[in-house]
Short mmCIF file of C-alpha atoms in Angstrom, two decimals:
data_model
loop_
_atom_site.label_atom_id
_atom_site.label_comp_id
_atom_site.label_asym_id
_atom_site.label_seq_id
_atom_site.Cartn_x
_atom_site.Cartn_y
_atom_site.Cartn_z
CA LYS A 1 10.97 -24.13 -2.82
CA SER A 2 14.41 -24.80 -1.56
CA THR A 3 15.72 -25.68 1.46
CA TRP A 4 19.16 -24.99 2.93
CA ARG A 5 20.75 -25.16 6.32
CA ALA A 6 23.13 -23.20 8.21
CA GLN A 7 24.93 -24.16 11.68
CA THR A 8 26.11 -21.77 14.60
CA SER A 9 27.67 -22.36 17.61
CA ALA A 10 26.40 -19.46 19.51
CA LYS A 11 25.66 -19.87 23.09
CA ALA A 12 23.55 -16.79 23.75
CA ASP A 13 19.41 -17.21 24.19
CA GLN A 14 18.91 -15.04 21.22
CA CYS A 15 19.89 -15.67 17.93
CA VAL A 16 19.90 -12.91 14.94
CA ILE A 17 19.26 -14.20 11.64
CA SER A 18 20.93 -11.89 8.98
CA PRO A 19 20.23 -11.24 5.26
CA SER A 20 23.77 -13.07 4.81
CA THR A 21 22.29 -16.24 6.07
CA PHE A 22 20.15 -16.76 2.90
CA PRO A 23 20.75 -17.37 -0.86
CA GLU A 24 21.55 -14.23 -2.88
CA ASN A 25 18.50 -15.25 -5.56
CA MET A 26 15.86 -14.97 -3.05
CA PRO A 27 12.47 -13.36 -4.83
CA VAL A 28 11.46 -9.99 -3.84
CA GLY A 29 7.78 -9.63 -2.20
CA GLY A 30 7.94 -13.59 -1.04
CA LEU A 31 7.73 -15.03 2.23
CA ILE A 32 10.47 -17.05 4.19
CA THR A 33 9.59 -19.79 6.94
CA VAL A 34 12.89 -20.12 9.40
CA SER A 35 12.94 -23.22 11.68
CA ILE A 36 15.59 -23.04 14.24
CA TYR A 37 16.35 -26.25 16.28
CA THR A 38 18.09 -26.10 19.26
CA GLN A 39 19.13 -29.18 21.02
CA LYS A 40 19.98 -29.64 24.73
CA ALA A 41 20.03 -32.54 26.99
CA TYR A 42 16.41 -32.79 27.84
CA ASN A 43 14.49 -31.53 25.43
CA VAL A 44 14.57 -30.50 21.65
CA SER A 45 12.60 -27.14 20.67
CA VAL A 46 11.44 -25.82 16.99
CA HIS A 47 11.43 -22.06 16.63
CA ASN A 48 9.44 -20.81 13.48
CA CYS A 49 9.30 -17.28 12.20
CA ILE A 50 8.24 -15.76 8.72
CA LEU A 51 10.35 -13.18 6.92
CA LEU A 52 8.86 -10.64 4.43
CA VAL A 53 11.22 -10.23 1.46
CA HIS A 54 10.81 -6.31 1.15
CA GLY A 55 13.67 -4.95 -0.61
CA ALA A 56 15.38 -3.98 -3.78
CA ASP A 57 18.46 -5.79 -2.88
CA ASN A 58 19.53 -8.46 -0.66
CA GLU A 59 20.68 -6.50 2.48
CA GLU A 60 17.36 -4.95 2.25
CA ARG A 61 14.63 -7.21 1.21
CA LEU A 62 15.76 -9.65 4.25
CA THR A 63 14.46 -8.70 7.87
CA HIS A 64 16.69 -9.17 10.99
CA CYS A 65 14.58 -11.69 12.76
CA ASN A 66 15.38 -12.02 16.97
CA VAL A 67 14.50 -15.55 18.15
CA MET A 68 14.43 -16.26 21.70
CA PHE A 69 14.50 -20.06 22.82
CA HIS A 70 11.86 -21.54 25.03
CA GLN A 71 12.75 -24.71 26.80
CA VAL A 72 9.97 -27.41 26.09
CA PHE A 73 9.26 -29.65 29.27
CA ASN A 74 6.50 -32.92 28.82
CA ASP A 75 4.81 -32.77 31.93
CA PRO A 76 2.38 -35.53 32.83
CA VAL A 77 -0.11 -33.01 34.25
CA HIS A 78 -0.27 -30.11 31.76
CA GLY A 79 1.87 -31.48 28.52
CA HIS A 80 4.17 -29.72 27.09
CA VAL A 81 5.45 -26.93 28.50
CA GLU A 82 7.02 -23.96 27.22
CA LEU A 83 9.41 -22.05 29.40
CA HIS A 84 11.20 -18.79 29.11
CA PRO A 85 15.00 -19.12 29.11
CA LEU A 86 15.26 -16.76 32.37
CA LEU A 87 12.89 -19.78 34.06
CA CYS A 88 15.31 -22.37 32.49
CA LYS A 89 18.51 -20.74 34.13
CA ILE A 90 17.07 -20.87 37.33
CA ILE A 91 16.05 -24.38 37.08
CA ASP A 92 19.84 -25.36 36.09
CA THR A 93 20.86 -24.21 39.75
CA PRO A 94 21.90 -26.22 42.28
CA GLN A 95 19.16 -24.63 44.73
CA PHE A 96 16.42 -25.15 42.21
CA GLN A 97 17.85 -28.89 41.29
CA ARG A 98 17.58 -29.61 45.21
CA LEU A 99 13.51 -29.96 44.83
CA ARG A 100 14.15 -32.88 42.92
CA ASN A 101 15.06 -34.73 46.03
CA ILE A 102 12.12 -33.40 48.45
CA LYS A 103 8.95 -35.29 48.27
CA GLN A 104 6.09 -33.21 47.88
CA LEU A 105 3.68 -35.24 49.88
CA GLY A 106 6.12 -35.98 52.78
CA GLY A 107 5.75 -39.84 54.31
CA ALA A 108 2.39 -40.26 51.96
CA TYR A 109 4.85 -42.39 49.69
CA TYR A 110 5.36 -45.12 52.35
CA VAL A 111 1.47 -45.46 52.30
CA TYR A 112 0.59 -44.42 48.47
CA PRO A 113 3.28 -45.99 46.19
CA GLY A 114 2.34 -43.59 43.45
CA ALA A 115 3.22 -40.47 45.72
CA SER A 116 6.70 -40.45 44.45
CA HIS A 117 6.45 -36.75 42.74
CA ASN A 118 8.84 -34.11 44.27
CA ARG A 119 8.46 -30.39 44.67
CA PHE A 120 10.59 -29.79 41.31
CA GLU A 121 7.88 -31.04 39.06
CA HIS A 122 5.26 -28.96 41.06
CA SER A 123 6.98 -25.96 40.77
CA ILE A 124 7.37 -26.10 36.82
CA GLY A 125 3.83 -26.73 36.84
CA VAL A 126 2.89 -23.69 38.79
CA ALA A 127 4.94 -21.58 36.80
CA HIS A 128 3.34 -22.78 33.65
CA LEU A 129 -0.13 -22.20 34.90
CA ALA A 130 1.13 -18.88 36.35
CA GLY A 131 2.02 -17.82 32.92
CA GLN A 132 -1.00 -19.09 31.64
CA PHE A 133 -3.09 -17.28 34.01
CA ALA A 134 -1.63 -13.79 33.20
CA ARG A 135 -1.42 -14.24 29.49
CA THR A 136 -5.06 -15.25 29.58
CA LEU A 137 -5.60 -11.91 31.75
CA LYS A 138 -3.92 -9.67 29.58
CA GLU A 139 -5.68 -11.07 25.90
CA ARG A 140 -8.98 -10.56 27.37
CA GLN A 141 -8.34 -7.06 29.09
CA LEU A 142 -6.00 -4.89 27.29
CA GLU A 143 -7.02 -1.86 29.51
CA LEU A 144 -4.95 -3.62 32.66
CA GLY A 145 -1.85 -2.73 31.27
CA ILE A 146 0.01 -6.07 31.75
CA ASP A 147 3.26 -6.38 30.05
CA ASP A 148 5.45 -9.06 29.06
CA LYS A 149 7.87 -8.30 32.25
CA ASP A 150 4.75 -8.73 34.57
CA ILE A 151 3.95 -12.18 33.31
CA LEU A 152 7.98 -13.18 33.35
CA CYS A 153 7.53 -12.18 37.14
CA VAL A 154 4.51 -13.85 37.62
CA GLU A 155 6.08 -17.03 35.92
CA VAL A 156 9.20 -16.95 38.20
CA ALA A 157 7.61 -16.41 41.46
CA GLY A 158 5.52 -19.82 40.75
CA LEU A 159 8.68 -21.51 39.94
CA CYS A 160 10.35 -20.43 43.02
CA HIS A 161 7.60 -20.21 45.71
CA ASP A 162 8.65 -23.69 46.82
CA LEU A 163 12.26 -23.37 47.11
CA GLY A 164 12.19 -23.12 50.90
CA HIS A 165 11.06 -26.43 51.43
CA GLY A 166 13.07 -29.00 53.44
CA PRO A 167 13.20 -32.55 53.90
CA PHE A 168 9.55 -34.23 53.35
CA SER A 169 8.02 -31.15 52.81
CA HIS A 170 5.69 -29.91 55.31
CA LEU A 171 6.99 -32.27 57.71
CA PHE A 172 9.98 -30.12 58.36
CA ASP A 173 8.37 -26.85 58.65
CA GLY A 174 5.22 -27.72 60.34
CA ASN A 175 6.57 -30.43 62.67
CA PHE A 176 10.69 -30.78 63.04
CA ILE A 177 10.95 -27.10 63.23
CA PRO A 178 8.55 -26.33 65.81
CA LYS A 179 9.67 -29.26 67.96
CA VAL A 180 13.39 -28.41 68.03
CA ARG A 181 13.18 -24.77 67.77
CA PRO A 182 9.94 -23.78 70.17
CA GLY A 183 8.72 -20.44 69.75
CA HIS A 184 10.66 -19.76 66.39
CA LYS A 185 8.29 -18.31 64.25
CA TRP A 186 9.37 -19.81 60.61
CA LYS A 187 7.43 -21.06 57.78
CA HIS A 188 8.96 -22.11 54.22
CA GLU A 189 7.78 -19.12 52.46
CA GLU A 190 10.58 -17.15 54.35
CA ALA A 191 12.93 -19.56 53.20
CA SER A 192 11.76 -19.59 49.81
CA ILE A 193 12.36 -15.62 49.52
CA ALA A 194 16.05 -16.23 51.30
CA MET A 195 16.74 -19.08 48.85
CA PHE A 196 15.71 -17.14 46.05
CA ASP A 197 18.10 -14.23 46.72
CA HIS A 198 20.71 -16.80 47.36
CA LEU A 199 19.93 -18.23 43.94
CA MET A 200 20.31 -15.21 42.02
CA ARG A 201 23.28 -13.96 43.74
CA GLU A 202 25.33 -16.98 43.54
CA ASN A 203 24.67 -17.86 39.84
CA GLY A 204 25.12 -14.48 38.74
CA LEU A 205 21.59 -13.75 37.90
CA GLU A 206 20.79 -10.50 39.72
CA ASN A 207 21.07 -8.57 36.32
CA GLU A 208 18.42 -10.20 34.78
CA LEU A 209 15.67 -8.61 36.78
CA ASP A 210 15.51 -5.11 38.06
CA GLU A 211 15.31 -4.33 41.63
CA ASP A 212 11.55 -3.63 41.70
CA ASP A 213 11.07 -6.86 39.95
CA ARG A 214 13.14 -9.00 42.54
CA VAL A 215 11.17 -7.37 45.33
CA PHE A 216 7.94 -8.26 43.35
CA ILE A 217 8.56 -11.91 43.00
CA LYS A 218 9.65 -12.20 46.43
CA GLU A 219 6.22 -10.20 47.71
CA MET A 220 4.07 -12.71 45.67
CA ILE A 221 5.74 -15.56 47.49
CA PHE A 222 5.79 -14.17 50.70
CA GLY A 223 3.12 -11.23 51.16
CA PRO A 224 4.13 -8.02 52.31
CA LEU A 225 8.15 -7.94 53.14
CA GLU A 226 7.76 -5.20 55.67
CA PRO A 227 6.17 -5.86 58.75
CA GLU A 228 2.66 -5.10 59.37
CA THR A 229 2.08 -1.50 61.66
CA SER A 230 -0.65 0.36 62.37
CA GLU A 231 1.72 3.15 60.09
CA ARG A 232 1.88 1.07 57.21
CA LYS A 233 0.50 2.58 53.97
CA GLU A 234 -2.76 1.38 52.49
CA TRP A 235 -1.03 -0.53 49.96
CA PRO A 236 1.96 -2.48 51.39
CA TYR A 237 3.38 -3.44 47.98
CA LYS A 238 6.57 -2.16 46.30
CA GLY A 239 7.13 -4.50 43.69
CA ARG A 240 3.86 -3.49 41.73
CA THR A 241 1.39 -0.71 42.10
CA LYS A 242 -2.39 -0.79 43.36
CA ASP A 243 -3.46 -0.84 39.90
CA LYS A 244 -1.71 -4.27 39.57
CA SER A 245 -3.07 -5.78 42.66
CA PHE A 246 -4.67 -8.52 40.91
CA LEU A 247 -1.32 -10.30 40.24
CA TYR A 248 -0.68 -10.64 43.63
CA GLU A 249 -3.67 -13.41 43.88
CA ILE A 250 -2.20 -15.44 40.80
CA VAL A 251 0.54 -17.68 42.70
CA SER A 252 -0.07 -16.93 46.48
CA ASN A 253 -3.76 -15.75 47.09
CA LYS A 254 -3.56 -14.28 50.62
CA ARG A 255 -7.28 -13.23 49.74
CA ASN A 256 -8.74 -16.55 49.69
CA GLY A 257 -6.65 -19.01 48.77
CA ILE A 258 -7.71 -19.69 45.57
CA ASP A 259 -4.43 -19.69 43.39
CA VAL A 260 -2.58 -21.78 40.46
CA ASP A 261 -0.10 -23.15 43.42
CA LYS A 262 -3.79 -25.20 44.49
CA PHE A 263 -4.98 -25.67 41.06
CA ASP A 264 -1.36 -27.45 40.00
CA TYR A 265 -1.17 -29.02 43.93
CA PHE A 266 -4.40 -30.83 43.67
CA ALA A 267 -4.27 -32.08 39.64
CA ARG A 268 -0.94 -33.29 40.62
CA ASP A 269 -1.42 -35.07 43.98
CA CYS A 270 -4.77 -36.92 42.45
CA LEU A 271 -3.12 -38.23 39.60
CA HIS A 272 -0.41 -39.65 41.59
CA LEU A 273 -2.62 -40.77 44.34
CA GLY A 274 -4.76 -42.45 41.85
CA MET A 275 -7.80 -40.31 42.84
CA LYS A 276 -10.43 -38.25 40.91
CA ASN A 277 -9.97 -34.63 40.54
CA SER A 278 -13.54 -32.92 40.02
CA PHE A 279 -12.16 -29.76 39.41
CA ASP A 280 -11.45 -28.13 36.35
CA HIS A 281 -9.02 -25.40 36.65
CA CYS A 282 -8.64 -24.46 32.96
CA ARG A 283 -12.13 -23.72 32.98
CA PHE A 284 -11.55 -21.25 35.93
CA ILE A 285 -9.05 -19.61 34.26
CA LYS A 286 -11.34 -19.03 31.28
CA PHE A 287 -13.86 -17.60 33.27
CA ALA A 288 -11.86 -15.49 35.31
CA ARG A 289 -11.54 -11.48 35.04
CA VAL A 290 -10.29 -8.52 36.96
CA CYS A 291 -12.96 -6.21 38.52
CA LYS A 292 -12.39 -3.30 41.06
CA VAL A 293 -13.75 -4.34 44.23
CA ALA A 294 -14.79 -1.66 46.46
CA GLU A 295 -15.96 -2.52 50.03
CA ASP A 296 -14.30 -1.94 53.73
CA GLY A 297 -14.72 1.69 53.69
CA GLN A 298 -12.25 1.55 50.63
CA PRO A 299 -13.69 4.08 48.15
CA ASP A 300 -11.24 3.38 45.38
CA GLY A 301 -10.92 -0.57 46.01
CA GLU A 302 -8.51 -2.71 44.81
CA TRP A 303 -8.66 -4.60 41.19
CA GLN A 304 -9.43 -8.35 41.96
CA ILE A 305 -9.69 -11.44 40.05
CA CYS A 306 -13.26 -12.41 40.01
CA ILE A 307 -15.37 -15.34 38.48
CA ARG A 308 -18.24 -16.01 36.55
CA ASP A 309 -21.15 -16.25 38.56
CA LYS A 310 -22.07 -19.78 37.12
CA GLU A 311 -18.68 -21.25 38.47
CA VAL A 312 -19.60 -21.31 42.06
CA SER A 313 -20.28 -25.17 41.78
CA ASN A 314 -16.77 -25.43 40.24
CA ILE A 315 -14.81 -23.57 43.00
CA TYR A 316 -16.50 -25.60 45.79
CA GLU A 317 -15.11 -28.78 43.94
CA MET A 318 -11.90 -27.54 44.24
CA PHE A 319 -12.31 -27.05 48.07
CA HIS A 320 -14.28 -30.50 48.29
CA THR A 321 -11.01 -32.32 46.39
CA ARG A 322 -9.01 -30.21 49.08
CA SER A 323 -10.95 -31.87 51.76
CA ARG A 324 -11.06 -35.35 49.88
CA LEU A 325 -7.14 -35.51 49.54
CA HIS A 326 -6.81 -34.40 53.25
CA ARG A 327 -9.06 -37.43 54.82
CA ARG A 328 -7.75 -39.88 52.22
CA ALA A 329 -4.12 -38.95 51.96
CA TYR A 330 -2.42 -35.81 53.85
CA GLN A 331 -4.10 -36.83 56.84
CA HIS A 332 -4.08 -40.62 56.53
CA LYS A 333 -3.68 -42.12 59.66
CA THR A 334 -0.67 -44.39 59.06
CA ASN A 335 0.83 -41.29 57.01
CA LYS A 336 0.71 -39.09 60.14
CA ILE A 337 1.99 -42.29 62.13
CA ILE A 338 5.31 -42.43 60.00
CA GLU A 339 5.61 -38.42 59.53
CA LEU A 340 5.60 -38.51 63.43
CA MET A 341 8.35 -41.03 63.54
CA ILE A 342 10.22 -39.52 61.18
CA THR A 343 9.91 -36.15 63.22
CA GLU A 344 11.03 -38.10 65.95
CA ALA A 345 14.04 -39.56 64.27
CA PHE A 346 15.12 -36.00 63.12
CA GLU A 347 14.78 -34.82 66.71
CA LYS A 348 17.28 -37.03 68.00
CA ALA A 349 19.58 -36.94 65.13
CA ASP A 350 19.26 -32.86 64.98
CA LYS A 351 22.70 -32.32 66.75
CA HIS A 352 24.54 -35.22 65.09
CA ILE A 353 23.55 -33.96 61.19
CA ARG A 354 25.81 -31.30 60.17
CA ARG A 355 26.18 -29.16 56.72
CA LYS A 356 28.95 -26.73 55.98
CA GLY A 357 27.07 -22.91 55.63
CA SER A 358 28.54 -19.68 54.54
CA ASP A 359 30.98 -19.03 57.33
CA ARG A 360 30.67 -22.42 60.11
CA GLU A 361 28.87 -25.80 60.01
CA LEU A 362 25.64 -25.83 61.30
CA ILE A 363 23.27 -28.81 63.09
CA LEU A 364 19.96 -29.59 61.24
CA SER A 365 17.78 -27.08 62.77
CA GLU A 366 20.03 -24.53 62.36
CA THR A 367 20.22 -24.82 58.36
CA ILE A 368 17.09 -22.87 57.93
CA ASP A 369 19.28 -19.86 58.99
CA ASP A 370 21.93 -20.29 56.18
CA MET A 371 20.77 -20.75 52.52
CA GLU A 372 24.39 -22.33 51.92
CA ALA A 373 23.78 -24.99 54.14
CA TYR A 374 20.15 -25.02 53.40
CA THR A 375 20.85 -25.72 49.71
CA LYS A 376 22.75 -29.55 51.00
CA LEU A 377 19.54 -30.65 52.65
CA THR A 378 17.19 -32.70 51.10
CA ASP A 379 15.13 -35.90 51.99
CA HIS A 380 18.75 -37.90 51.43
CA ILE A 381 18.94 -37.33 55.43
CA PHE A 382 16.80 -40.19 55.73
CA ASP A 383 19.08 -42.51 54.30
CA GLU A 384 21.90 -40.88 55.85
CA ILE A 385 20.80 -41.41 59.19
CA LEU A 386 19.51 -44.95 58.09
CA ASN A 387 22.78 -46.37 56.59
CA SER A 388 24.90 -44.66 59.38
CA SER A 389 26.90 -46.56 61.62
CA SER A 390 27.38 -43.44 64.46
CA ALA A 391 26.57 -44.73 67.74
CA ASP A 392 25.19 -40.82 68.22
CA LEU A 393 22.45 -41.69 65.53
CA LYS A 394 21.55 -45.12 66.95
CA GLU A 395 18.43 -43.88 68.41
CA ALA A 396 17.17 -41.92 65.32
CA ARG A 397 18.51 -45.23 62.96
CA GLU A 398 16.23 -47.48 64.96
CA ILE A 399 13.11 -45.24 64.65
CA LEU A 400 13.79 -45.45 60.51
CA GLN A 401 14.45 -48.92 60.62
CA LYS A 402 11.17 -49.57 61.89
CA VAL A 403 9.44 -47.20 59.33
CA VAL A 404 11.12 -48.93 56.53
CA THR A 405 10.12 -52.46 57.69
CA ARG A 406 6.45 -51.04 58.94
CA LYS A 407 6.66 -51.58 62.60
CA PHE A 408 5.00 -48.44 62.80
CA TYR A 409 3.72 -47.11 66.74
CA PRO A 410 0.46 -48.80 67.60
CA TYR A 411 -2.92 -46.50 66.76
CA LEU A 412 -5.46 -46.14 69.68
CA GLY A 413 -7.94 -44.22 68.38
CA GLN A 414 -9.14 -40.57 67.27
CA ILE A 415 -11.67 -38.43 68.66
CA LYS A 416 -13.47 -35.54 66.46
CA LEU A 417 -13.87 -32.18 68.90
CA ARG A 418 -17.30 -30.79 67.64
CA PHE A 419 -15.70 -27.48 68.42
CA THR A 420 -12.36 -26.23 67.89
CA TYR A 421 -10.12 -25.28 70.56
CA SER A 422 -6.35 -25.51 71.75
CA ILE A 423 -5.04 -28.43 72.73
CA SER A 424 -3.76 -28.35 76.63
CA PRO A 425 -1.84 -31.10 78.42
CA SER A 426 -4.22 -30.59 81.55
CA LEU A 427 -6.74 -32.39 79.16
CA PHE A 428 -5.50 -35.73 79.67
CA PRO A 429 -5.07 -37.75 83.00
CA LEU A 430 -1.53 -37.83 84.33
CA ASP A 431 -1.95 -41.73 84.82
CA PHE A 432 -3.19 -42.12 81.57
CA LYS A 433 -0.24 -40.37 79.86
CA MET A 434 1.88 -42.46 81.86
CA GLU A 435 0.73 -45.77 81.38
CA LEU A 436 0.45 -45.62 77.54
CA LYS A 437 3.27 -43.47 76.88
CA GLU A 438 0.73 -41.92 74.32
CA GLN A 439 1.93 -39.82 71.09
CA LEU A 440 -0.39 -37.07 70.45
CA ALA A 441 -1.38 -36.17 66.89
CA GLU A 442 -3.72 -32.93 66.25
CA ASP A 443 -4.94 -32.78 62.86
CA LYS A 444 -7.19 -30.43 61.62
CA ILE A 445 -8.74 -30.31 58.11
CA ASP A 446 -10.65 -27.09 56.66
CA PHE A 447 -11.18 -25.20 53.52
CA GLY A 448 -7.88 -23.41 53.85
CA MET A 449 -8.94 -20.21 55.96
CA LYS A 450 -9.85 -22.23 59.46
CA HIS A 451 -13.70 -22.03 60.31
CA LYS A 452 -14.12 -19.08 57.43
CA ASN A 453 -15.75 -20.14 54.00
CA PRO A 454 -13.14 -19.00 51.15
CA ILE A 455 -16.08 -18.41 48.54
CA ASP A 456 -16.83 -15.40 51.41
CA TYR A 457 -13.51 -13.76 50.27
CA LEU A 458 -13.98 -14.41 46.10
CA ARG A 459 -16.01 -11.99 44.09
CA PHE A 460 -18.38 -12.94 40.98
CA TYR A 461 -19.17 -11.04 37.92
CA LYS A 462 -22.25 -11.64 35.72
CA LYS A 463 -22.49 -12.19 31.95
CA ASP A 464 -24.27 -9.31 31.22
CA ASP A 465 -22.44 -6.63 33.22
CA SER A 466 -18.67 -8.24 33.38
CA ASN A 467 -17.21 -4.87 34.88
CA LYS A 468 -19.33 -5.28 38.42
CA ALA A 469 -18.16 -7.45 41.16
CA PHE A 470 -20.91 -9.03 43.74
CA ARG A 471 -20.55 -11.31 46.23
CA PHE A 472 -22.36 -14.78 46.62
CA SER A 473 -24.73 -15.19 49.45
CA ASP A 474 -24.90 -18.84 51.00
CA ASP A 475 -28.89 -19.01 49.97
CA GLN A 476 -27.77 -18.64 46.22
CA VAL A 477 -25.70 -22.04 46.77
CA SER A 478 -27.08 -25.27 46.19
CA ASP A 479 -27.30 -27.23 49.27
CA PHE A 480 -25.68 -30.20 47.90
CA VAL A 481 -22.09 -28.38 47.75
CA LEU A 482 -22.20 -26.14 50.17
CA PRO A 483 -20.85 -27.66 53.43
CA ARG A 484 -22.38 -27.11 57.18
CA VAL A 485 -18.97 -26.09 58.73
CA PHE A 486 -15.45 -25.47 57.17
CA SER A 487 -13.18 -26.75 59.52
CA GLU A 488 -12.90 -29.86 61.73
CA GLN A 489 -10.64 -30.88 64.34
CA TRP A 490 -9.22 -34.63 65.36
CA ILE A 491 -7.14 -35.69 67.91
CA ARG A 492 -5.15 -39.08 67.56
CA PHE A 493 -3.30 -41.41 69.91
CA TYR A 494 -0.34 -43.60 69.29
CA CYS A 495 1.79 -45.72 71.42
CA ARG A 496 5.96 -45.45 71.44
CA LYS A 497 6.29 -49.00 72.16
CA SER A 498 5.39 -51.96 70.51
CA LEU A 499 2.39 -53.96 71.82
CA THR A 500 0.99 -57.64 71.84
CA ASN A 501 -2.51 -58.23 70.74
CA ASP A 502 -3.55 -58.19 74.11
CA ASP A 503 -1.84 -55.02 75.26
CA LEU A 504 -3.20 -52.95 72.08
CA LYS A 505 -6.87 -54.12 73.08
CA ALA A 506 -6.36 -53.17 77.00
CA ALA A 507 -4.85 -50.18 75.67
CA ARG A 508 -7.58 -49.20 73.67
CA GLU A 509 -9.98 -50.06 76.45
CA THR A 510 -8.05 -47.74 78.64
CA PHE A 511 -8.44 -44.92 76.06
CA GLU A 512 -12.15 -45.57 75.70
CA ASN A 513 -12.88 -45.32 79.32
CA TRP A 514 -11.03 -42.15 79.22
CA ARG A 515 -12.64 -40.74 75.86
CA GLN A 516 -16.17 -41.21 77.77
CA THR A 517 -14.94 -38.24 79.85
CA VAL A 518 -14.44 -35.74 77.13
CA LEU A 519 -16.91 -33.33 76.34
CA HIS A 520 -18.69 -33.98 72.82
CA PRO A 521 -16.53 -36.32 71.03
CA GLU A 522 -17.06 -38.59 68.51
CA VAL A 523 -14.94 -41.38 68.24
CA THR A 524 -13.33 -43.99 65.63
CA PHE A 525 -11.06 -47.22 66.08
CA SER A 526 -8.98 -48.49 63.41
CA SER A 527 -9.74 -52.68 62.55
#
């Protein structure tokens, strides 16, 4: 045995090991183990390859070896995560790096000190799980024709699916934008695909993927890119043909909401919130396979990801975890108060916070129309407002000062409606609104598909007939895991002004008197 070292200053993602790299006295018929160490600021990777010495002379008996450098990240949820060089190039762009400064759970960080995680690490986790899921399906079912390019595209989609989130995540697209731009239908997935195009173009990465692959990635994030019409073809996607329809269910599953985005989301949130996660996503991936499902008048059917029948209770555990996270964290009453106050501050600061776009300066709510400006928008606008001395930002600044000093809007109570319906201003008496200056918050907790059961849209297979998909009926599920309903709606009330203890007591009495007039409510009060 002998050891030798060769150094190179190559900057390429691939390194070619030539015969001249090794000593001339290498024995014919032997095996050579090559360890290649790459050093970067954030990790060290070791790549091993074994070469067979097969020729008569030096040039013939050593094989050229191409080594692709995968970077390794140590993730608190998934352990050591190995990513393709293209994913590392995307990560090292300003458009992706902004996710380091966008809290995944918005205002929950002001309630749970551990909820400090950001969209950056979540996106890396989703990319890892997406690649792991696709590789597992490929190894288990070679007949599916999954190739390396498919896997790479699935990983890129997982990595880039949250590029479009704004400050404090869903606070921005769910609360702020609807208030300042009423009637403007926009969601963060639209910004994600726009930001993906901007990222690839601005950083010279367009040639790394074919046009069909870039379309495929955007479809996995957003869904069909063409508007739905009666004339639209039976297969609405362009990135991949119908025989690979199952690939669209890995990152963002529009069919039943069971995807790797949720797997990482719940596991990471539970870890940082200090809660138990009873759903085992590794077990789900282990027992998943692809079957052709023919139904709803489609004789050919589509290839869908199905799960072993015995795993139905594990899947319900995922939705129970989701419900528990909503109750204890996402819809926590103090968290909702904080997010209402931050939203109100952003509303008042909207016209006074500006970012330079591609051709002009835009106000806060206009940045979603220009990815150059949107790239410069993160949670830092909270501190920008809080630490400003501008008279224009005085009202917004005062609200945020109340947030950091925990002088929250008083909480009056909440009602749970037995039946879900739209909230109308006429529901509340005028004198009640004028006297209390209430802030209304509507919170919905469901399994991800409103009042529907997502399991109805998932198909299962049996051990002795793994290619036949079937639907689980409710009578086959234990009553211990099957909920009676799959969504509920709460209305919470807050006061925008500070109240003394006596005034707060009087306000709650007024609220209780009014509540008695509401049909079929249940009410709880804070202590």
